[in-house]
mmCIF file of N, CA and C in Angstrom:
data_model
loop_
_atom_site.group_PDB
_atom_site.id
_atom_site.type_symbol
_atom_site.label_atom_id
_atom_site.label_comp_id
_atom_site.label_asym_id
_atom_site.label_seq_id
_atom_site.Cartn_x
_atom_site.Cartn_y
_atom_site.Cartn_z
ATOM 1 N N UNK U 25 -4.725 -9.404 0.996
ATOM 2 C CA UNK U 25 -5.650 -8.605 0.233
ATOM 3 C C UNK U 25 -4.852 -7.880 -0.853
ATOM 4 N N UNK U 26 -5.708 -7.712 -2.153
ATOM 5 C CA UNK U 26 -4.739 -6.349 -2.938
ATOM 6 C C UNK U 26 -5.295 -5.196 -3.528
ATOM 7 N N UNK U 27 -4.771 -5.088 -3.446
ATOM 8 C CA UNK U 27 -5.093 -3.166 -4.396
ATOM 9 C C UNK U 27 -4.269 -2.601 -5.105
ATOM 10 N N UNK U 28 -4.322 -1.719 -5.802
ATOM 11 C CA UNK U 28 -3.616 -0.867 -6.710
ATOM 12 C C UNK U 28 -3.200 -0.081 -5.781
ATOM 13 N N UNK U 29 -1.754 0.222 -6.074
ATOM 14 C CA UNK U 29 -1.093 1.649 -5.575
ATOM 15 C C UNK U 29 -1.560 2.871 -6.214
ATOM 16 N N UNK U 30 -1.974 4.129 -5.460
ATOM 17 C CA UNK U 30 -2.411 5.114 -6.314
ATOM 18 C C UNK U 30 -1.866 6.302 -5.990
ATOM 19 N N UNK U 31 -1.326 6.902 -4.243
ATOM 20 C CA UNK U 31 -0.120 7.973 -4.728
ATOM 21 C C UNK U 31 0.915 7.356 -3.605
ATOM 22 N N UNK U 32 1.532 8.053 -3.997
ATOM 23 C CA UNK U 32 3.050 7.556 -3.052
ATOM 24 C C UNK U 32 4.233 9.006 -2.951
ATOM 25 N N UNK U 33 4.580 9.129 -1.911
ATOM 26 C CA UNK U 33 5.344 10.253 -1.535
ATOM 27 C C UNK U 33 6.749 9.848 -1.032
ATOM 28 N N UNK U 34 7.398 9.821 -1.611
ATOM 29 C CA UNK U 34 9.159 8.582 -1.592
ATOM 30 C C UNK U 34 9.716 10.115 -0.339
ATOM 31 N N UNK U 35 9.545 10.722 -0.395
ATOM 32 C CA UNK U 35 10.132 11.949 0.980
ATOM 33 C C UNK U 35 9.622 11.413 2.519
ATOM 34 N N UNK U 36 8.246 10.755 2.670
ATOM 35 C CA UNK U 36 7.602 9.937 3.628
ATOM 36 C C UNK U 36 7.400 8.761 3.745
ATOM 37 N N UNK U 37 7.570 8.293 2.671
ATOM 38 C CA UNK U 37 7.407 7.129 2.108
ATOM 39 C C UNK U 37 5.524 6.423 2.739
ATOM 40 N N UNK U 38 4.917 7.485 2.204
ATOM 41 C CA UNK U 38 3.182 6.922 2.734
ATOM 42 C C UNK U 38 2.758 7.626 1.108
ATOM 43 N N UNK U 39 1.531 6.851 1.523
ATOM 44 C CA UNK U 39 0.879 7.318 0.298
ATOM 45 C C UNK U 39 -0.494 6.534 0.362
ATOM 46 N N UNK U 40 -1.205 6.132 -0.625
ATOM 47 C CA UNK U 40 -2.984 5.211 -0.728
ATOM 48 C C UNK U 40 -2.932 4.771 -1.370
ATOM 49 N N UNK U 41 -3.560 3.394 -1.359
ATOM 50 C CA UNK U 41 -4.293 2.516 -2.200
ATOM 51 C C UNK U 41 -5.480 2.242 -2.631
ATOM 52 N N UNK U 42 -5.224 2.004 -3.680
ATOM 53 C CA UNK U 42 -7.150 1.870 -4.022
ATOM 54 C C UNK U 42 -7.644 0.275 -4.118
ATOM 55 N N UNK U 43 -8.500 -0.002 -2.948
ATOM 56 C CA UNK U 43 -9.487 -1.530 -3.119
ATOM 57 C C UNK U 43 -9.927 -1.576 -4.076
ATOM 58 N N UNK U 44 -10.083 -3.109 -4.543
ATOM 59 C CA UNK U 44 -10.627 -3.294 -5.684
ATOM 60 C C UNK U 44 -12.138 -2.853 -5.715
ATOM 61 N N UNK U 45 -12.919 -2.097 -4.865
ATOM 62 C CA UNK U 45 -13.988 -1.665 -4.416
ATOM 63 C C UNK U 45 -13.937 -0.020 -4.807
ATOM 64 N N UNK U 46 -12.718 0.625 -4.660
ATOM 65 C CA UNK U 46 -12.724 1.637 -5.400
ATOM 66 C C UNK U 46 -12.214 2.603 -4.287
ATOM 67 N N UNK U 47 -12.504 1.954 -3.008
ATOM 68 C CA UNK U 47 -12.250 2.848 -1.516
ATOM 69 C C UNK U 47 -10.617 3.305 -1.543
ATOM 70 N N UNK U 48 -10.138 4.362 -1.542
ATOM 71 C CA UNK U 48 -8.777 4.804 -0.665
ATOM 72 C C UNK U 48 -8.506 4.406 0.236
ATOM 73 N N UNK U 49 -7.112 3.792 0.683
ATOM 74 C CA UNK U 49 -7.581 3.961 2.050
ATOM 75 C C UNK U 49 -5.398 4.134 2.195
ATOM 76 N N UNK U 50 -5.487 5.036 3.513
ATOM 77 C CA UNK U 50 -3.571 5.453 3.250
ATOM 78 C C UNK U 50 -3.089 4.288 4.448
ATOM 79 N N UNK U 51 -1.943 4.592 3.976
ATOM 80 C CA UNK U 51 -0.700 3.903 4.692
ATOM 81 C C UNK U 51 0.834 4.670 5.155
ATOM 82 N N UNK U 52 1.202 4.409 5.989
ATOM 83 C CA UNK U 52 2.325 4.880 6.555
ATOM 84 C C UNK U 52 3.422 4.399 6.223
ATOM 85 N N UNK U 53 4.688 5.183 6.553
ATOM 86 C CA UNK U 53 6.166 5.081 6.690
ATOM 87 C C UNK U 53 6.488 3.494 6.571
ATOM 88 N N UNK U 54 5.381 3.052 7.997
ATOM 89 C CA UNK U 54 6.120 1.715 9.175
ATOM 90 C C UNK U 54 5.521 0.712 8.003
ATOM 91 N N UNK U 55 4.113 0.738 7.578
ATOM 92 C CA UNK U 55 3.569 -0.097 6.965
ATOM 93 C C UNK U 55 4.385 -0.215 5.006
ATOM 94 N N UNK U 56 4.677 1.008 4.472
ATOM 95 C CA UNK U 56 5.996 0.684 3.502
ATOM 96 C C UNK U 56 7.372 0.021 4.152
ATOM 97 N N UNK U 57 7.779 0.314 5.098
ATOM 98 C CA UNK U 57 8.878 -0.126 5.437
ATOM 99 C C UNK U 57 9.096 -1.798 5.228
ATOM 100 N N UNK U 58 7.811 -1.811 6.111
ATOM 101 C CA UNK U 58 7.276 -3.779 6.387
ATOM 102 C C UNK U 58 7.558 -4.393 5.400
ATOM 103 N N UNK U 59 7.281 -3.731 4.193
ATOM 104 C CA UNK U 59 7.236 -4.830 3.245
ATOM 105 C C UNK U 59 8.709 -4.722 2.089
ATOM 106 N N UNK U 60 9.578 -3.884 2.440
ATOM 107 C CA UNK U 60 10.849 -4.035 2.052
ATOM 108 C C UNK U 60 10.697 -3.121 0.395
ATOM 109 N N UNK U 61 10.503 -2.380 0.478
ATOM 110 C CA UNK U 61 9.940 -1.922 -1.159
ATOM 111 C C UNK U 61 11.153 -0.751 -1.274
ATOM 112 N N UNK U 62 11.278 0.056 -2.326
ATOM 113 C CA UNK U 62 12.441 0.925 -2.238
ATOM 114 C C UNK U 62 11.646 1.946 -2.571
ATOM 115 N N UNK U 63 10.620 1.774 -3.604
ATOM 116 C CA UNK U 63 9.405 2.523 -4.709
ATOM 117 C C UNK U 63 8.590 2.378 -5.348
ATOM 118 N N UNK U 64 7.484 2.835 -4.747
ATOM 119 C CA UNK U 64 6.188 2.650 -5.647
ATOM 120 C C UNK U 64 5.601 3.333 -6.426
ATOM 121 N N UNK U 65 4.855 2.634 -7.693
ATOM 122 C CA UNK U 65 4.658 3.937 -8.814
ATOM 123 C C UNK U 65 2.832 3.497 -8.803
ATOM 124 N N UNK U 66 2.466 4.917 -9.669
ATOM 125 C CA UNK U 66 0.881 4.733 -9.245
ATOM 126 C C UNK U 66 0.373 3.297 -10.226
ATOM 127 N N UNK U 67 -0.466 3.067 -10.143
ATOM 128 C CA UNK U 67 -0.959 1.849 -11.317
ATOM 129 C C UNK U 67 -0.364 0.402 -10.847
ATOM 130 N N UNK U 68 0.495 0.287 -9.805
ATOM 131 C CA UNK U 68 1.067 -1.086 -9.832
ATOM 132 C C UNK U 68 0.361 -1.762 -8.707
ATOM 133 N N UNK U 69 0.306 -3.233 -9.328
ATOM 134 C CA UNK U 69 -0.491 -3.944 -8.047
ATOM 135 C C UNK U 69 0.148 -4.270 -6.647
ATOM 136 N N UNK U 70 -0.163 -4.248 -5.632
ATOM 137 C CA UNK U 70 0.304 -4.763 -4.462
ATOM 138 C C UNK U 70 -0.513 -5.110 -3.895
ATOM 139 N N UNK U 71 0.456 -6.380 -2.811
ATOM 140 C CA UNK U 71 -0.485 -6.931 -1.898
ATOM 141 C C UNK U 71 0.047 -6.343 -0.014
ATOM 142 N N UNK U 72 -1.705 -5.748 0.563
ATOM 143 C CA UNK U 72 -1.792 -5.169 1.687
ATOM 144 C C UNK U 72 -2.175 -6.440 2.674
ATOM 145 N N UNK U 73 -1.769 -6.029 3.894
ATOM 146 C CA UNK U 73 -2.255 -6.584 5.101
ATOM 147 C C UNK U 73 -2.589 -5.433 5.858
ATOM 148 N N UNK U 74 -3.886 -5.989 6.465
ATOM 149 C CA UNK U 74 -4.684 -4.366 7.090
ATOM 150 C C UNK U 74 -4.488 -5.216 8.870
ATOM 151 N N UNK U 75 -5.264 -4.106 9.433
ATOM 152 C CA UNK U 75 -5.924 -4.024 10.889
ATOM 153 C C UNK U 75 -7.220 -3.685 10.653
ATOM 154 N N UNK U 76 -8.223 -3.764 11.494
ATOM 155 C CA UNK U 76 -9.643 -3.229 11.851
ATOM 156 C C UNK U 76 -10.383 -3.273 10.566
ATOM 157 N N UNK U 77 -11.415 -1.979 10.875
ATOM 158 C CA UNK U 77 -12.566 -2.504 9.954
ATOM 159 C C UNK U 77 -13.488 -0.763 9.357
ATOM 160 N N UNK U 78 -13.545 -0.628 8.464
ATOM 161 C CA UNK U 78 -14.424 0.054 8.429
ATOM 162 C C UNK U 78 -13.513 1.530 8.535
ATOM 163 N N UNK U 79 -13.629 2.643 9.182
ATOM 164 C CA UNK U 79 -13.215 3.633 9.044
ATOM 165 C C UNK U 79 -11.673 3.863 9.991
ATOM 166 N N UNK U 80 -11.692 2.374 10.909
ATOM 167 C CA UNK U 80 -10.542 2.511 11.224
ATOM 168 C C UNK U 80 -9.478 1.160 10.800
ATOM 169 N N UNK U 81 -9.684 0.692 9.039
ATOM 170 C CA UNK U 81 -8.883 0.029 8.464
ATOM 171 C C UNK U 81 -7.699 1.154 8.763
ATOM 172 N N UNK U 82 -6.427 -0.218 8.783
ATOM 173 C CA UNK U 82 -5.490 0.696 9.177
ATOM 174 C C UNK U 82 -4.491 -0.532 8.480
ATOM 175 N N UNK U 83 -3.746 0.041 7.043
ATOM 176 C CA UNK U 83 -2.734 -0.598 6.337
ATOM 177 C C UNK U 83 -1.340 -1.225 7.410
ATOM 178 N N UNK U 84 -1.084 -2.717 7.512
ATOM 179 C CA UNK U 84 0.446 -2.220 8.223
ATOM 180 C C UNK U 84 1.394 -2.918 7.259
ATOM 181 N N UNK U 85 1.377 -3.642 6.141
ATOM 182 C CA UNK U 85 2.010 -4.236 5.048
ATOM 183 C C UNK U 85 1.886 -3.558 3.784
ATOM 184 N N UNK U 86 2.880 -2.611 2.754
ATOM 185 C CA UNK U 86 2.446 -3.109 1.779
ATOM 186 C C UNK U 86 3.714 -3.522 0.925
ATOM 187 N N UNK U 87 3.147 -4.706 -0.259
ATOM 188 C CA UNK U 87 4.579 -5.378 -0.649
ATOM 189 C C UNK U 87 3.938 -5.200 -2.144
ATOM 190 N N UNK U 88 4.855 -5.713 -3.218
ATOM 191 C CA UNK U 88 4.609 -6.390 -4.346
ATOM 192 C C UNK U 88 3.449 -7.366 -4.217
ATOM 193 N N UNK U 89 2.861 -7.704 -5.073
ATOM 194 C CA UNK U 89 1.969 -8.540 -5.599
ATOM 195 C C UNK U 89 2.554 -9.653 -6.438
ATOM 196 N N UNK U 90 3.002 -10.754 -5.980
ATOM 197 C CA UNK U 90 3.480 -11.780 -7.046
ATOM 198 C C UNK U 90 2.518 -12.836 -7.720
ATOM 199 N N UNK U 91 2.813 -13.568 -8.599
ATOM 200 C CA UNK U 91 1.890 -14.767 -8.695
ATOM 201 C C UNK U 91 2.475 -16.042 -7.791
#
């Protein structure tokens, strides 16, 4: 799946993304870690891998977005 990165806190390394739907939805430490990133800035695309559904989507990937 992808979304835009929209804040990011490099001290926790968590922060939210925004669906192309417009929804927030945050991510953790473990789920930046996963995807090997050093820093994310707001506006850049990435691609997420979630869990569940609905109010308990729960981010555990997020990486770059390549073609």
């Amino acid at each position: 799946m992808q979304a835009t990165a929209y804040t990011y806190d490099p001290g926790t390394r968590s922060g939210q993304v925004l669906l192309d739907d417009g929804t927030a939805v945050a991510f953790d430490a473990p789920a930046f870690d996963a995807g090997g990133l050093r820093l994310l800035r707001p506006g850049q695309r990435v691609r997420i891998e979630t869990e569940g559904a609905g109010g308990a989507l729960r981010i555990t990937l997020v990486t770059l977005q390549t073609l």
